[in-house]
Structures are given as structure tokens and as C-alpha cells.
Amino acid sequence: MPKTIFKASAHLQEGVKVLARSRNFEFTIDEPESLGGTDTGMNPVEVVLAALGACQAIVARVYAKKFKIEFDDLWVELEGDLDTDGFMNISDVRRGFSEIRYNIHIRTESPKEQVAEFVSFIEKTCPVGDTIANPVTLKLNEIIIESGKVEV
């Protein structure tokens, strides 16, 4: 399959609330009140965790037949360690997650060895997991200065 370009935008609203858009979809990203937000949506790092879990679940659904795995339910619980002092410039620590842990729950009658092989495949195949686990080039294309006042 050829290289595919995915696109999204993030438009700052009031305070630290952000309207995220991709294709015909949008959702609100915000911070909890303890981090200066209004708690109207997940914060960006929670979105990263949710994206990883969603990606793993999608890979499971797409490849289950190949592995002859039938399941009635599957969900992923995720948690990550992040030192907010890095983001707040209080100390010189990593700004992103230092570790992400997850549990994959699967309701199935398949034997444990077969499920373990399937989960190993999920981990290797998930694009979000690959993006998190391996260096990716992050490149600013340009800074575009807009002039004029926005009318509401």
C-alpha cells in the first residue's frame, strides 16, 4: 500500500481548550482544572493513551480471523507516567511520558498461547504504538503569521 498522508488540525479556543479536527470529525481537548483548564475533554496526553488503546483494539479486530481468534469483547486499559514539572518548566525533566503501561482484556475461549501470539502481533502492528516507541521526525514546515482581527 502506498504512503498515505493523514491530516488533523488543532484550533485553540478559550483558555486552554482546543478544537481538534480531522476529516469530518471534531472533538474538544482540554486540561483538568488542576492544570488550568475547564475539564471539558481529555487532555493531549490522555488522547495519546486513548489513541494507543484504540489502535491496538482496531488491529485486534482487523486481524483476529487471520489468527483464528474469536472474542466477545476486547478493551485496553492504559496509564502513563508523566512529570508535569517538565511542562511547567519547574525542573529539567522529560516533558513526555517516561513509561506507558497497558493491559489488554480479551473475552475469548482461545488458548493462552494463541492469544499471547496474537497480542504480540498487535503490539508489532499498531501504528500508534510504533510512533510512540520509535523515533519519528517531527518537523515544523513554517510559521504563518495571519494579520487582522478575528471577528466573532
Backbone as JSON, one array per atom type, in Angstrom:
{
  "sequence": "MPKTIFKASAHLQEGVKVLARSRNFEFTIDEPESLGGTDTGMNPVEVVLAALGACQAIVARVYAKKFKIEFDDLWVELEGDLDTDGFMNISDVRRGFSEIRYNIHIRTESPKEQVAEFVSFIEKTCPVGDTIANPVTLKLNEIIIESGKVEV",
  "N": [[0.84, -1.18, 0.0], [0.54, 2.25, -0.74], [2.33, 5.16, 0.55], [0.46, 7.03, 2.83], [-1.02, 10.12, 3.57], [-2.07, 11.49, 6.52], [-4.18, 13.89, 8.04], [-4.71, 16.51, 10.42], [-6.11, 19.09, 12.52], [-5.63, 21.54, 15.07], [-7.28, 23.8, 16.9], [-6.96, 26.52, 18.92], [-9.13, 27.49, 21.48], [-11.08, 29.19, 23.91], [-9.21, 29.94, 26.87], [-7.36, 27.08, 27.65], [-8.6, 25.3, 26.06], [-9.07, 23.26, 23.2], [-10.09, 22.8, 19.86], [-10.12, 19.96, 18.1], [-9.69, 18.66, 14.86], [-10.29, 16.37, 12.19], [-10.68, 15.12, 8.99], [-14.12, 14.75, 8.68], [-14.67, 15.07, 11.35], [-14.71, 16.11, 14.79], [-13.45, 17.02, 18.02], [-13.28, 18.02, 21.48], [-10.41, 19.04, 23.2], [-8.96, 19.46, 26.33], [-7.69, 20.69, 29.44], [-7.56, 19.35, 32.79], [-9.07, 21.06, 35.6], [-7.12, 21.36, 37.56], [-4.84, 21.73, 36.08], [-5.19, 24.12, 34.84], [-7.31, 24.16, 33.02], [-10.73, 23.74, 31.85], [-11.83, 21.3, 32.09], [-13.34, 20.0, 30.04], [-12.84, 18.04, 28.25], [-10.67, 15.3, 27.26], [-7.18, 15.59, 28.05], [-4.23, 16.42, 26.05], [-2.24, 14.36, 26.48], [-3.77, 12.3, 27.51], [-5.31, 11.79, 25.29], [-3.35, 10.7, 23.65], [-2.84, 8.28, 25.02], [-5.41, 7.11, 24.77], [-5.53, 6.94, 21.98], [-3.53, 5.05, 21.47], [-4.61, 2.76, 22.76], [-7.0, 2.5, 21.27], [-5.97, 2.04, 18.72], [-4.66, -0.43, 19.09], [-6.9, -2.0, 19.67], [-8.29, -1.83, 17.24], [-6.47, -3.06, 15.49], [-6.6, -5.61, 16.57], [-9.27, -6.32, 15.95], [-9.19, -6.26, 13.12], [-7.33, -8.26, 12.46], [-8.06, -10.61, 13.76], [-9.35, -12.88, 12.58], [-7.34, -13.89, 10.93], [-5.63, -14.95, 12.82], [-7.21, -16.87, 13.8], [-8.77, -16.28, 16.02], [-11.46, -15.83, 18.07], [-13.37, -13.45, 19.69], [-15.45, -12.15, 22.28], [-15.38, -9.74, 23.51], [-13.21, -6.94, 23.87], [-10.91, -4.84, 25.39], [-8.75, -2.11, 26.23], [-6.77, -1.05, 28.85], [-4.99, 1.76, 29.9], [-2.12, 3.46, 31.2], [0.09, 6.12, 32.03], [3.29, 7.46, 32.96], [4.05, 10.72, 33.71], [5.88, 13.57, 34.27], [4.76, 16.51, 35.34], [6.2, 18.74, 36.01], [8.11, 19.14, 34.07], [6.69, 20.12, 31.8], [5.71, 22.46, 32.95], [8.03, 23.86, 33.23], [9.4, 23.78, 35.62], [11.32, 22.03, 36.48], [14.17, 20.37, 35.02], [13.2, 17.96, 33.49], [12.11, 15.17, 31.55], [9.56, 15.98, 29.22], [7.53, 14.48, 28.14], [5.81, 11.27, 28.3], [7.39, 8.97, 30.48], [7.04, 6.33, 30.81], [4.7, 4.02, 29.54], [2.08, 1.95, 30.37], [0.02, -0.9, 29.78], [-2.95, -2.92, 29.8], [-4.35, -5.55, 28.09], [-7.5, -6.66, 27.74], [-9.28, -9.51, 26.97], [-12.08, -11.28, 26.02], [-12.41, -14.48, 25.49], [-12.41, -17.86, 24.22], [-10.15, -18.94, 23.31], [-6.92, -20.57, 23.46], [-4.34, -19.66, 25.85], [-1.68, -19.45, 24.8], [-2.1, -19.02, 22.07], [-3.48, -16.61, 22.18], [-1.49, -15.0, 23.31], [0.39, -14.95, 21.22], [-1.12, -13.6, 19.33], [-1.5, -11.12, 20.63], [1.16, -10.26, 20.72], [1.56, -9.85, 17.99], [-0.29, -7.76, 17.61], [0.95, -5.74, 19.09], [3.28, -5.35, 17.54], [2.17, -4.44, 15.17], [0.54, -2.19, 15.46], [0.23, 1.11, 14.44], [0.22, 3.46, 16.04], [1.43, 2.64, 18.41], [3.96, 2.01, 17.36], [4.74, 4.58, 16.57], [4.98, 5.86, 19.04], [6.92, 4.28, 20.32], [9.22, 4.41, 18.77], [11.72, 6.59, 17.38], [10.54, 9.46, 15.64], [10.48, 11.69, 12.92], [9.95, 14.97, 13.65], [8.79, 17.83, 12.39], [8.7, 21.26, 11.86], [6.98, 22.87, 9.38], [6.48, 25.59, 8.5], [6.1, 28.9, 9.88], [3.21, 30.65, 9.95], [2.09, 33.85, 9.74], [-0.81, 35.42, 10.49], [-2.69, 38.28, 9.65], [-4.77, 40.92, 10.94], [-7.82, 41.32, 12.77], [-9.79, 38.83, 14.33], [-13.15, 38.38, 13.67], [-16.01, 37.78, 15.57]],
  "CA": [[0.0, 0.0, 0.0], [1.38, 3.45, -0.83], [2.37, 6.08, 1.68], [-0.77, 7.8, 2.96], [-0.87, 11.29, 4.43], [-3.21, 11.77, 7.39], [-4.13, 15.3, 8.44], [-5.55, 16.95, 11.53], [-5.82, 20.46, 12.95], [-5.92, 21.82, 16.47], [-7.56, 25.24, 16.95], [-7.09, 26.99, 20.29], [-10.37, 28.19, 21.79], [-10.91, 29.97, 25.14], [-8.33, 29.3, 27.85], [-6.51, 26.06, 27.04], [-9.47, 24.39, 25.31], [-8.68, 23.14, 21.79], [-10.99, 22.04, 18.99], [-9.33, 19.11, 17.22], [-10.46, 18.23, 13.7], [-9.69, 15.56, 11.14], [-11.74, 14.75, 8.04], [-15.4, 15.38, 9.05], [-14.85, 14.81, 12.77], [-14.07, 17.05, 15.71], [-13.67, 16.81, 19.45], [-12.65, 19.0, 22.35], [-9.3, 18.65, 24.07], [-8.87, 20.46, 27.38], [-6.94, 20.25, 30.61], [-8.36, 19.38, 34.01], [-8.97, 22.34, 36.31], [-5.85, 21.4, 38.3], [-3.78, 22.14, 35.16], [-5.55, 25.38, 34.2], [-8.37, 24.02, 32.04], [-12.12, 23.71, 32.33], [-12.18, 19.88, 32.19], [-14.42, 19.68, 29.1], [-12.39, 16.97, 27.37], [-9.39, 14.7, 27.61], [-6.04, 16.43, 27.71], [-3.48, 15.81, 24.94], [-1.57, 13.09, 26.79], [-4.82, 11.29, 27.62], [-5.66, 11.45, 23.91], [-2.29, 9.79, 23.18], [-3.13, 6.97, 25.6], [-6.62, 6.59, 24.14], [-5.19, 6.59, 20.59], [-2.79, 3.79, 21.51], [-5.56, 1.69, 23.05], [-7.91, 2.37, 20.12], [-5.2, 1.43, 17.63], [-4.48, -1.84, 19.42], [-8.21, -2.65, 19.53], [-8.6, -1.91, 15.81], [-5.6, -4.11, 14.93], [-7.17, -6.89, 17.02], [-10.48, -6.61, 15.17], [-8.85, -6.48, 11.72], [-6.51, -9.46, 12.26], [-8.5, -11.75, 14.58], [-9.62, -14.06, 11.74], [-6.05, -14.43, 10.47], [-5.07, -15.72, 13.93], [-8.26, -17.8, 14.23], [-9.17, -15.88, 17.37], [-12.79, -15.25, 18.19], [-13.55, -12.86, 21.02], [-16.73, -11.49, 22.53], [-15.13, -8.39, 23.99], [-11.8, -6.59, 23.99], [-10.67, -3.46, 25.76], [-7.38, -1.84, 26.65], [-6.61, -0.05, 29.91], [-3.65, 2.32, 29.75], [-1.69, 4.52, 32.12], [1.45, 6.57, 31.72], [3.96, 8.32, 33.94], [4.47, 11.99, 33.13], [6.23, 14.56, 35.3], [4.26, 17.8, 34.86], [7.21, 19.79, 36.24], [8.79, 19.39, 32.79], [5.83, 21.0, 31.02], [5.61, 23.75, 33.66], [9.39, 24.4, 33.3], [9.82, 23.86, 37.02], [12.58, 21.29, 36.56], [14.67, 19.89, 33.74], [12.88, 16.55, 33.33], [11.44, 14.88, 30.28], [8.23, 16.57, 29.15], [6.57, 13.46, 27.73], [5.72, 10.07, 29.12], [8.61, 8.19, 30.7], [6.64, 4.94, 30.65], [3.29, 3.75, 29.32], [1.74, 0.57, 30.66], [-1.34, -1.21, 29.36], [-3.48, -4.27, 29.94], [-5.32, -5.89, 27.05], [-8.5, -7.6, 28.23], [-9.95, -10.17, 25.85], [-13.02, -12.32, 26.42], [-12.27, -15.48, 24.43], [-12.2, -19.26, 24.6], [-8.89, -19.35, 22.68], [-5.87, -20.89, 24.45], [-3.46, -18.55, 26.24], [-0.53, -19.35, 23.89], [-2.6, -18.43, 20.84], [-3.79, -15.21, 22.49], [-0.21, -14.32, 23.5], [0.95, -14.72, 19.88], [-1.98, -12.58, 18.75], [-1.18, -9.84, 21.29], [2.49, -9.87, 20.23], [1.33, -9.31, 16.65], [-0.96, -6.47, 17.79], [1.98, -4.78, 19.53], [4.18, -5.06, 16.42], [1.45, -3.93, 14.01], [-0.17, -0.94, 15.78], [0.99, 2.29, 14.03], [0.38, 4.42, 17.14], [2.47, 2.07, 19.27], [5.24, 2.2, 16.67], [5.08, 6.01, 16.61], [5.4, 6.19, 20.4], [8.09, 3.5, 20.73], [10.39, 4.64, 17.92], [11.88, 7.99, 16.99], [9.85, 9.92, 14.45], [10.91, 13.04, 12.57], [8.94, 15.98, 13.95], [9.36, 18.94, 11.62], [7.88, 22.44, 11.61], [7.08, 23.29, 7.98], [6.67, 27.04, 8.5], [5.27, 29.71, 10.77], [2.38, 31.5, 9.1], [1.54, 34.94, 10.53], [-2.06, 35.96, 9.95], [-2.91, 39.63, 10.12], [-6.16, 41.28, 11.07], [-8.53, 40.86, 13.96], [-10.84, 37.86, 14.08], [-14.49, 38.84, 14.06], [-16.8, 36.66, 16.07]],
  "C": [[0.89, 1.25, 0.0], [1.35, 4.27, 0.47], [1.09, 6.91, 1.68], [-0.52, 8.96, 3.91], [-2.17, 11.47, 5.2], [-3.07, 13.2, 7.87], [-5.07, 15.55, 9.62], [-5.21, 18.41, 11.8], [-6.22, 20.59, 14.41], [-6.06, 23.33, 16.6], [-7.83, 25.65, 18.39], [-8.37, 27.81, 20.44], [-10.12, 29.08, 23.02], [-10.02, 29.21, 26.11], [-7.4, 28.32, 27.16], [-7.34, 25.01, 26.29], [-9.08, 24.44, 23.83], [-9.74, 22.34, 21.05], [-10.13, 21.29, 17.99], [-10.21, 18.61, 16.08], [-9.62, 17.34, 12.79], [-10.83, 15.01, 10.29], [-13.04, 15.46, 8.45], [-15.7, 15.24, 10.53], [-14.16, 15.87, 13.6], [-14.36, 16.65, 17.14], [-12.87, 17.84, 20.23], [-11.53, 18.36, 23.15], [-9.14, 19.79, 25.06], [-7.98, 19.9, 28.49], [-7.89, 20.18, 31.81], [-8.17, 20.73, 34.72], [-7.64, 22.47, 37.04], [-4.67, 21.82, 37.42], [-4.2, 23.36, 34.33], [-6.66, 25.31, 33.17], [-9.75, 24.08, 32.66], [-12.67, 22.29, 32.35], [-13.35, 19.5, 31.29], [-14.02, 18.58, 28.11], [-11.09, 16.38, 27.89], [-8.28, 15.7, 27.32], [-5.19, 15.72, 26.66], [-2.8, 14.49, 25.28], [-2.57, 11.97, 27.03], [-5.28, 10.86, 26.23], [-4.62, 10.49, 23.33], [-2.54, 8.38, 23.72], [-4.34, 6.33, 24.93], [-6.35, 6.17, 22.69], [-4.43, 5.27, 20.53], [-3.75, 2.63, 21.76], [-6.52, 1.44, 21.89], [-7.2, 1.67, 18.97], [-5.01, -0.07, 17.88], [-5.79, -2.61, 19.24], [-8.58, -2.84, 18.06], [-7.76, -3.0, 15.15], [-6.16, -5.48, 15.32], [-8.38, -7.26, 16.18], [-10.13, -6.99, 13.73], [-8.15, -7.82, 11.51], [-6.97, -10.69, 13.03], [-8.71, -13.01, 13.73], [-8.33, -14.71, 11.26], [-5.43, -15.32, 11.55], [-6.05, -16.75, 14.47], [-8.65, -17.56, 15.68], [-10.58, -15.31, 17.27], [-12.89, -14.68, 19.6], [-14.88, -12.15, 21.09], [-16.54, -10.05, 22.95], [-13.63, -8.17, 24.08], [-11.73, -5.13, 24.39], [-9.25, -3.32, 26.29], [-7.42, -0.77, 27.73], [-5.17, 0.43, 29.85], [-3.38, 3.34, 30.84], [-0.25, 4.87, 31.77], [1.98, 7.48, 32.79], [4.48, 9.56, 33.23], [4.72, 12.97, 34.27], [5.83, 15.94, 34.79], [5.21, 18.95, 35.15], [7.99, 20.1, 34.97], [8.0, 20.36, 31.95], [5.76, 22.4, 31.64], [6.97, 24.45, 33.78], [9.85, 24.65, 34.73], [11.14, 23.13, 37.21], [12.93, 20.76, 35.19], [14.47, 18.38, 33.64], [12.18, 16.38, 31.98], [10.01, 15.41, 30.32], [7.15, 15.56, 28.78], [6.55, 12.29, 28.68], [7.08, 9.42, 29.27], [8.31, 6.71, 30.58], [5.12, 4.9, 30.43], [3.08, 2.26, 29.56], [0.3, 0.32, 30.22], [-1.66, -2.68, 29.62], [-4.48, -4.46, 28.81], [-6.22, -6.96, 27.63], [-9.2, -8.2, 27.01], [-10.82, -11.3, 26.4], [-13.07, -13.34, 25.27], [-12.14, -16.87, 25.03], [-10.88, -19.78, 24.02], [-7.84, -19.63, 23.75], [-4.9, -19.72, 24.65], [-2.29, -18.36, 25.27], [-0.93, -18.67, 22.58], [-2.9, -16.94, 21.04], [-2.49, -14.42, 22.66], [0.45, -14.01, 22.16], [0.18, -13.6, 19.18], [-1.64, -11.2, 19.32], [0.2, -9.36, 20.86], [2.39, -9.26, 18.83], [0.69, -7.92, 16.73], [0.07, -5.4, 18.15], [2.91, -4.39, 18.38], [3.49, -4.29, 15.3], [0.81, -2.56, 14.24], [0.68, 0.28, 15.4], [1.2, 3.31, 15.16], [1.45, 3.92, 18.11], [3.86, 2.24, 18.66], [5.69, 3.65, 16.74], [5.59, 6.41, 17.99], [6.74, 5.53, 20.73], [9.36, 3.83, 19.95], [10.49, 6.11, 17.54], [11.16, 8.3, 15.68], [10.35, 11.34, 14.17], [9.75, 13.99, 12.81], [9.49, 17.29, 13.39], [8.35, 20.06, 11.45], [8.07, 22.85, 10.16], [7.34, 24.79, 7.89], [5.78, 27.68, 9.56], [4.52, 30.68, 9.86], [1.74, 32.58, 9.97], [0.33, 35.5, 9.8], [-2.23, 37.38, 10.48], [-4.41, 39.92, 10.17], [-6.8, 40.67, 12.29], [-9.64, 39.88, 13.56], [-12.16, 38.41, 14.55], [-15.32, 37.63, 14.45], [-18.26, 36.87, 15.77]]
}
